[in-house]
CSV table of C-alpha atoms in Angstrom, one decimal:
chain,number,residue,atom,x,y,z
A,1,MET,CA,74.9,103.4,133.9
A,2,ASP,CA,77.4,106.2,134.7
A,3,MET,CA,79.3,107.0,131.5
A,4,ALA,CA,82.7,107.2,133.2
A,5,LEU,CA,82.2,103.8,134.8
A,6,ALA,CA,81.0,102.3,131.5
A,7,VAL,CA,84.1,103.7,129.7
A,8,GLU,CA,86.3,102.3,132.4
A,9,ALA,CA,84.7,98.8,132.2
A,10,HIS,CA,85.0,98.7,128.5
A,11,ASN,CA,88.7,99.8,128.6
A,12,GLU,CA,89.4,96.8,130.8
A,13,ALA,CA,87.7,94.5,128.2
A,14,ALA,CA,89.2,96.2,125.1
A,15,PRO,CA,92.2,98.3,126.1
A,16,TRP,CA,93.1,99.0,122.5
A,17,THR,CA,90.0,101.3,122.3
A,18,ARG,CA,91.0,103.5,125.2
A,19,ILE,CA,92.0,106.6,123.3
A,20,GLY,CA,89.2,106.5,120.7
A,21,VAL,CA,86.5,105.9,123.4
A,22,ALA,CA,87.8,108.7,125.5
A,23,ARG,CA,87.6,111.0,122.5
A,24,PHE,CA,84.0,109.8,121.8
A,25,ALA,CA,83.0,110.4,125.4
A,26,VAL,CA,84.1,113.9,125.2
A,27,TYR,CA,82.3,114.4,121.9
A,28,CYS,CA,78.9,113.1,123.1
A,29,GLY,CA,79.1,114.7,126.5
A,30,ALA,CA,76.8,112.2,128.1
A,31,GLU,CA,76.8,111.5,131.8
A,32,ASP,CA,74.8,108.3,131.5
A,33,THR,CA,75.0,105.7,128.8
A,34,ARG,CA,71.2,106.0,128.2
A,35,GLU,CA,71.9,109.5,126.9
A,36,VAL,CA,74.1,108.2,124.1
A,37,ARG,CA,72.3,108.0,120.7
A,38,ALA,CA,73.1,105.7,117.8
A,39,ARG,CA,73.4,108.7,115.5
A,40,ASP,CA,76.3,109.9,117.6
A,41,ALA,CA,78.4,107.4,115.7
A,42,VAL,CA,77.9,109.5,112.6
A,43,GLY,CA,78.3,112.9,114.2
A,44,TYR,CA,81.5,111.7,115.9
A,45,LEU,CA,82.9,110.8,112.5
A,46,GLU,CA,81.9,114.1,110.9
A,47,THR,CA,83.6,116.0,113.8
A,48,LEU,CA,86.8,114.1,113.4
A,49,ALA,CA,86.9,114.8,109.7
A,50,ALA,CA,86.1,118.5,110.2
A,51,GLU,CA,88.9,118.8,112.8
A,52,GLY,CA,91.5,117.5,110.3
A,53,TYR,CA,92.5,114.2,111.7
A,54,THR,CA,94.3,111.9,109.3
A,55,VAL,CA,92.4,109.0,107.6
A,56,LEU,CA,94.2,106.4,109.7
A,57,THR,CA,93.5,108.2,113.0
A,58,ILE,CA,89.8,108.7,112.0
A,59,ARG,CA,89.6,105.0,111.2
A,60,HIS,CA,91.1,104.0,114.5
A,61,TYR,CA,88.9,106.3,116.5
A,62,ARG,CA,85.8,105.2,114.6
A,63,ASN,CA,86.5,101.5,115.2
A,64,SER,CA,87.1,102.2,118.9
A,65,ALA,CA,83.8,104.1,119.3
A,66,ASN,CA,81.9,101.5,117.3
A,67,ALA,CA,83.2,98.7,119.5
A,68,PHE,CA,82.1,100.7,122.6
A,69,LEU,CA,78.6,101.3,121.1
A,70,ARG,CA,78.2,97.6,120.3
A,71,TRP,CA,79.3,96.8,123.8
A,72,LEU,CA,76.6,99.1,125.2
A,73,VAL,CA,73.9,97.3,123.2
A,74,GLU,CA,75.2,93.9,124.2
A,75,GLU,CA,75.3,94.8,127.9
A,76,GLY,CA,71.8,96.4,127.8
A,77,LEU,CA,73.2,99.8,128.7
A,78,ALA,CA,72.0,101.7,125.6
A,79,SER,CA,68.8,103.4,124.7
A,80,PHE,CA,68.9,102.1,121.2
A,81,ASP,CA,68.9,98.6,119.7
A,82,ALA,CA,71.2,96.7,117.4
A,83,GLU,CA,69.2,97.6,114.3
A,84,ALA,CA,69.5,101.3,115.0
A,85,LEU,CA,73.2,100.9,115.5
A,86,SER,CA,73.5,99.0,112.3
A,87,GLU,CA,71.8,101.8,110.4
A,88,ALA,CA,74.2,104.3,112.0
A,89,PHE,CA,77.2,102.3,110.9
A,90,GLU,CA,75.8,102.3,107.3
A,91,ALA,CA,75.4,106.1,107.5
A,92,GLN,CA,79.1,106.3,108.6
A,93,ALA,CA,80.1,105.1,105.2
A,94,LEU,CA,78.7,108.2,103.6
A,95,VAL,CA,80.7,110.6,105.7
A,96,ALA,CA,83.9,108.7,106.2
A,97,PRO,CA,86.9,110.2,104.4
A,98,SER,CA,88.2,108.1,101.6
A,99,ASN,CA,91.5,106.3,102.1
A,100,ALA,CA,91.9,105.5,98.5
A,101,LEU,CA,95.3,106.3,97.2
A,102,ALA,CA,95.5,108.7,94.3
A,103,LYS,CA,96.6,107.4,90.9
A,104,MET,CA,100.3,107.9,90.2
A,105,GLU,CA,101.1,109.6,87.0
A,106,GLY,CA,103.9,107.9,84.9
A,107,PRO,CA,105.7,109.1,81.9
A,108,GLU,CA,104.7,108.2,78.4
A,109,GLU,CA,106.8,105.6,76.5
A,110,ALA,CA,108.0,108.2,74.1
A,111,GLU,CA,109.4,110.3,77.0
A,112,VAL,CA,111.3,107.3,78.4
A,113,ARG,CA,112.6,106.4,75.0
A,114,ARG,CA,113.9,109.9,74.4
A,115,LEU,CA,115.7,110.0,77.7
A,116,VAL,CA,117.4,106.6,77.1
A,117,GLN,CA,118.4,107.9,73.6
A,118,ALA,CA,119.8,111.0,75.2
A,119,ALA,CA,121.9,108.9,77.5
A,120,TYR,CA,123.4,107.1,74.6
A,121,ALA,CA,123.9,110.3,72.6
A,122,ALA,CA,125.9,112.0,75.5
A,123,ARG,CA,129.2,110.4,74.4
A,124,PRO,CA,132.1,112.4,75.8
A,125,ASP,CA,134.4,114.2,73.3
A,126,VAL,CA,137.4,113.9,75.5
A,127,PRO,CA,140.1,111.5,74.4
A,128,GLU,CA,139.9,108.2,76.4
A,129,GLY,CA,143.7,108.1,76.7
A,130,THR,CA,143.7,110.8,79.3
A,131,VAL,CA,142.7,110.5,82.9
A,132,ALA,CA,139.8,112.9,82.4
A,133,GLY,CA,138.8,111.1,79.3
A,134,ARG,CA,138.6,107.7,81.1
A,135,LEU,CA,136.5,109.2,83.9
A,136,ARG,CA,134.2,110.8,81.4
A,137,GLN,CA,133.8,107.5,79.6
A,138,LEU,CA,133.0,105.7,82.8
A,139,VAL,CA,130.4,108.3,83.7
A,140,TYR,CA,128.9,107.9,80.2
A,141,LEU,CA,128.6,104.1,80.4
A,142,ARG,CA,127.4,104.2,84.0
A,143,ASN,CA,124.6,106.7,83.2
A,144,ILE,CA,123.4,104.5,80.3
A,145,ALA,CA,123.4,101.5,82.7
A,146,ILE,CA,121.5,103.4,85.3
A,147,VAL,CA,118.7,104.6,83.0
A,148,GLU,CA,118.4,101.2,81.4
A,149,THR,CA,118.2,99.5,84.8
A,150,LEU,CA,115.5,102.0,85.9
A,151,ARG,CA,113.6,101.4,82.7
A,152,ALA,CA,113.7,97.6,82.7
A,153,THR,CA,113.4,96.6,86.3
A,154,GLY,CA,111.1,98.9,88.3
A,155,ILE,CA,113.8,99.2,90.9
A,156,ARG,CA,113.6,102.0,93.6
A,157,THR,CA,116.4,104.5,93.5
A,158,SER,CA,117.2,103.6,97.2
A,159,GLU,CA,117.6,100.0,96.0
A,160,LEU,CA,119.6,100.9,93.0
A,161,VAL,CA,122.3,102.7,95.0
A,162,LYS,CA,122.6,99.7,97.3
A,163,LEU,CA,123.0,97.1,94.7
A,164,GLN,CA,126.3,95.2,95.0
A,165,ARG,CA,128.2,93.0,92.6
A,166,CYS,CA,127.3,89.9,94.6
A,167,ASP,CA,123.6,90.8,94.0
A,168,LEU,CA,124.0,90.2,90.2
A,169,ASP,CA,123.1,86.8,88.8
A,170,GLU,CA,124.9,86.6,85.5
A,171,GLU,CA,123.5,83.2,84.5
A,172,ARG,CA,119.9,84.5,84.8
A,173,GLN,CA,120.7,88.1,83.9
A,174,ALA,CA,118.9,89.2,87.0
A,175,ALA,CA,119.7,90.8,90.3
A,176,GLU,CA,118.4,90.4,93.9
A,177,ALA,CA,116.9,93.6,95.4
A,178,PRO,CA,117.6,94.4,99.1
A,179,ASP,CA,114.1,93.1,100.0
A,180,GLY,CA,114.9,89.8,98.4
A,181,ARG,CA,112.8,90.0,95.3
A,182,VAL,CA,114.2,89.3,91.8
A,183,LEU,CA,114.9,92.2,89.4
A,184,TYR,CA,114.6,91.0,85.8
A,185,PHE,CA,116.7,92.8,83.2
A,186,ASP,CA,116.1,92.7,79.4
A,187,LEU,CA,118.9,92.3,76.9
A,188,GLU,CA,119.5,96.1,76.5
A,189,SER,CA,119.7,96.8,80.2
A,190,TRP,CA,121.8,93.8,81.1
A,191,GLY,CA,124.2,94.6,78.2
A,192,ALA,CA,124.5,98.2,79.4
A,193,VAL,CA,125.4,97.0,83.0
A,194,ALA,CA,127.9,94.5,81.6
A,195,ARG,CA,129.6,97.0,79.4
A,196,TYR,CA,130.0,99.5,82.3
A,197,LEU,CA,131.4,96.9,84.7
A,198,SER,CA,133.8,95.6,82.1
A,199,ALA,CA,135.1,99.1,81.4
A,200,ARG,CA,135.5,99.9,85.1
A,201,ASN,CA,138.3,97.4,85.8
A,202,ASP,CA,137.7,96.9,89.5
A,203,PRO,CA,140.7,95.9,91.5
A,204,VAL,CA,141.7,92.3,90.7
A,205,ASP,CA,143.8,91.7,93.9
A,206,CYS,CA,140.8,92.3,96.2
A,207,PRO,CA,138.2,89.7,95.3
A,208,LEU,CA,136.2,90.2,98.4
A,209,LEU,CA,136.2,94.0,97.8
A,210,VAL,CA,135.0,93.4,94.3
A,211,TRP,CA,132.3,91.0,95.4
A,212,ARG,CA,130.9,93.6,97.9
A,213,ALA,CA,131.5,96.5,95.6
A,214,PRO,CA,128.6,98.8,94.6
A,215,VAL,CA,127.3,98.1,91.1
A,216,PHE,CA,127.1,101.9,90.4
A,217,VAL,CA,129.9,104.1,91.8
A,218,ARG,CA,131.2,107.6,91.6
A,219,HIS,CA,133.7,108.6,89.0
A,220,ASP,CA,134.8,112.0,90.1
A,221,SER,CA,138.3,111.1,91.3
A,222,VAL,CA,141.4,109.4,89.8
A,223,GLN,CA,141.3,107.0,92.8
A,224,VAL,CA,137.8,105.8,92.1
A,225,SER,CA,139.0,102.3,91.1
A,226,ALA,CA,140.4,101.8,94.6
A,227,GLU,CA,137.6,103.6,96.5
A,228,LEU,CA,134.5,102.3,94.7
A,229,ARG,CA,132.3,104.9,96.4
A,230,PRO,CA,128.6,104.3,96.0
A,231,LEU,CA,126.2,106.9,94.5
A,232,HIS,CA,123.6,108.7,96.6
A,233,ARG,CA,120.0,108.8,95.5
A,234,ARG,CA,120.4,112.5,94.7
A,235,HIS,CA,123.1,111.5,92.1
A,236,ILE,CA,120.5,109.4,90.4
A,237,SER,CA,118.0,112.2,90.3
A,238,ARG,CA,120.6,114.6,88.9
A,239,ILE,CA,121.5,112.1,86.1
A,240,VAL,CA,117.9,111.8,85.1
A,241,GLN,CA,117.4,115.6,85.3
A,242,GLY,CA,120.4,116.2,83.1
A,243,LEU,CA,119.0,113.9,80.3
A,244,ARG,CA,115.2,114.5,80.5
A,245,GLU,CA,113.2,116.8,78.3
A,246,THR,CA,110.3,117.4,80.7
A,247,GLU,CA,110.3,118.1,84.4
A,248,GLY,CA,107.7,115.4,85.1
A,249,LEU,CA,110.1,112.6,84.2
A,250,THR,CA,112.0,111.6,87.4
A,251,ALA,CA,113.9,108.6,88.6
A,252,ARG,CA,110.8,107.5,90.5
A,253,SER,CA,108.5,107.9,87.5
A,254,PHE,CA,110.5,105.1,85.8
A,255,ARG,CA,109.1,102.8,88.5
A,256,VAL,CA,105.6,104.1,87.9
A,257,ARG,CA,105.9,103.5,84.2
A,258,PHE,CA,107.2,99.9,84.9
A,259,GLY,CA,104.4,99.1,87.2
A,260,ARG,CA,101.8,100.5,84.9
A,261,SER,CA,103.1,98.6,81.9
A,262,VAL,CA,103.2,95.3,83.8
A,263,LEU,CA,99.7,95.7,85.2
A,264,GLU,CA,98.2,96.7,81.9
A,265,ALA,CA,99.9,93.8,80.1
A,266,THR,CA,99.0,91.1,82.7
A,267,ARG,CA,96.1,92.3,84.8
A,268,ASP,CA,97.8,90.4,87.5
A,269,GLU,CA,97.9,92.5,90.6
A,270,ARG,CA,99.7,90.0,92.8
A,271,GLY,CA,102.3,89.4,90.2
A,272,THR,CA,102.8,93.1,89.7
A,273,ALA,CA,103.1,93.6,93.5
A,274,ALA,CA,105.8,90.9,93.7
A,275,LEU,CA,107.8,92.5,90.9
A,276,LEU,CA,107.5,96.0,92.6
A,277,GLY,CA,108.0,94.7,96.1
A,278,LEU,CA,104.6,96.0,97.3
A,279,GLY,CA,102.6,94.4,100.1
A,280,GLN,CA,99.2,96.0,99.6
A,281,MET,CA,96.9,95.6,96.6
A,282,LYS,CA,95.6,99.1,97.0
A,283,SER,CA,99.2,100.4,96.4
A,284,VAL,CA,99.5,98.3,93.3
A,285,ARG,CA,96.2,99.7,91.9
A,286,ARG,CA,97.7,103.2,92.0
A,287,TYR,CA,99.9,102.1,89.1
A,288,GLY,CA,96.9,101.3,87.0
A,289,GLY,CA,94.7,104.1,88.2
A,290,GLN,CA,92.0,101.7,89.3
């Protein structure tokens, strides 16, 4: 059968394969379907990989071409049989680029412990009775609460800056992340957050404002109590950078350390995924290096 007509017929039956099949037709350069060989399935994949296509694109193009080749066999339009095609599909596995995600490197427990200790040790030497002293004290308590929250909950920095007072569950000593999952605090981290919020003295005449106020706010203005301006992710990164001893320790690496610790302790991939807010098991396995 004429190759162009075969491609057109297949596209009508499986339109999702259109782009991949068109790319395959160009690769094999056949004018008739009988000129297509089963081994073209392997060569096509090698060509895509050599040309630098992404893993996801290669996978889509491969699936499209394979569907077309199976259709040729089913319609009696191919010069090869199902067994030869099956062997070609098996050979594809040897040349397909890996889509495995690389292991994420997390900090050692000693590094995290030293950073948390550095946060506690950074007590300001300015008298609290002054405006500057009060702001410095709030920054000090806030930074402790931030690093303790990063350490204990596995929260993303993007989630941390979005946390609001109404997300905190004082009875359970937990919080609700923006995606709906529960963030569990330990005694040290919840205590640090509570001390910070107590010292902040949010406006008492605006209950709705307080309810929707960010948990972590900026303290670079004497009007901060009225403004309650949220932090940006870059502020979180700067806080960690100012306390760490090694460059490899970042705000994100706290989350890696959390996921690794939970996975090593429980061997429960689904439970770890739920705590981290991850939808794919292969993403969870990056935390354990599996």
